Amino acid sequence: DGGITQSPKYLFRKEGQNVTLSCEQNLNHDAMYWYRQDPGQGLRLIYYSQIVNDFQKGDIAEGYSVSREKKESFPLTVTSAQKNPTAFYLCASSIGGLTGVNTGELFFGEGSRLTVL
Amino acid sequence: QKEVEQNSGPLSVPEGAIASLNCTYSDRGSQSFFWYRQYSGKSPELIMFIYSNGDKEDGRFTAQLNKASQYVSLLIRDSQPSDSATYLCAVPWAGGYNKLIFGAGTRLAVHP
């Protein structure tokens, strides 16, 4: 079945460690996104990518890094520079990229919950 | 002013009633609007989108858009306990459709 797979589902990190969250999609979507969600808050955009080898900072990119070497994959690294990384991280994809064909629908993975110990 | 604003709730309605969820947005140029539903601990899923002023109905859901007032709402008729979730309003970023700006969401609780 087509979809978006995020791993791990739960992750614990010690302060000062970098961690990488995996996101893989087999929907053949051009655009991919990382959102962060904190309790009682909406989704905030960390990074997005509309095409392979290109990505843009979102609203809260500080302390995070991404890569887009393959269309199917968009991993997110939470670095030690991120001061408050405990959150629910959501990866998403959409059909449209630079072609501009997009209904605005995002397809989400099941999320990764990161806790800093 | 936040780009997309919603009342956080919780909005509590009895089973069978109409639930009314509201969202205001700041960008007058916004052309399309999306409602996502998110169950606790799960990821959001798209339930409605609307482009034109007026109403759009899909089953028990009706989206209402008033661009002059920069206001979009979601009505859920015959509310069921399974509708209990957080409803997120989303508006494309002015720079393009591929980036959605989400509101904080309204938590809906439907009690039997």
Short mmCIF file of N, CA and C in Angstrom, two decimals, chain B residues 29 63 68 71 84 88 92 98-99 105:
data_model
loop_
_atom_site.label_atom_id
_atom_site.label_comp_id
_atom_site.label_asym_id
_atom_site.label_seq_id
_atom_site.Cartn_x
_atom_site.Cartn_y
_atom_site.Cartn_z
N GLY B 29 -5.62 37.54 0.56
CA GLY B 29 -5.40 36.91 -0.73
C GLY B 29 -5.60 35.40 -0.73
N ALA B 63 -18.70 22.95 5.02
CA ALA B 63 -17.74 24.03 5.18
C ALA B 63 -18.38 25.32 4.67
N ALA B 68 -15.03 37.94 2.53
CA ALA B 68 -15.08 39.35 2.92
C ALA B 68 -14.77 39.48 4.42
N TYR B 71 -13.30 34.48 7.11
CA TYR B 71 -13.87 33.57 8.09
C TYR B 71 -14.26 32.28 7.38
N SER B 84 -15.31 13.13 18.04
CA SER B 84 -14.47 13.76 19.07
C SER B 84 -13.02 13.72 18.62
N LEU B 88 -8.35 21.03 12.75
CA LEU B 88 -7.35 22.02 12.38
C LEU B 88 -7.76 22.71 11.09
N PRO B 92 -3.22 27.85 2.70
CA PRO B 92 -1.92 27.87 2.00
C PRO B 92 -1.18 29.17 2.24
N ASN B 98 1.96 24.84 -1.82
CA ASN B 98 2.63 23.70 -1.24
C ASN B 98 2.96 23.83 0.23
N LYS B 99 2.68 24.96 0.82
CA LYS B 99 2.99 25.16 2.23
C LYS B 99 1.71 25.60 2.92
N GLY B 105 -6.02 24.61 16.25
CA GLY B 105 -7.00 23.54 16.35
C GLY B 105 -8.03 23.77 17.44
#
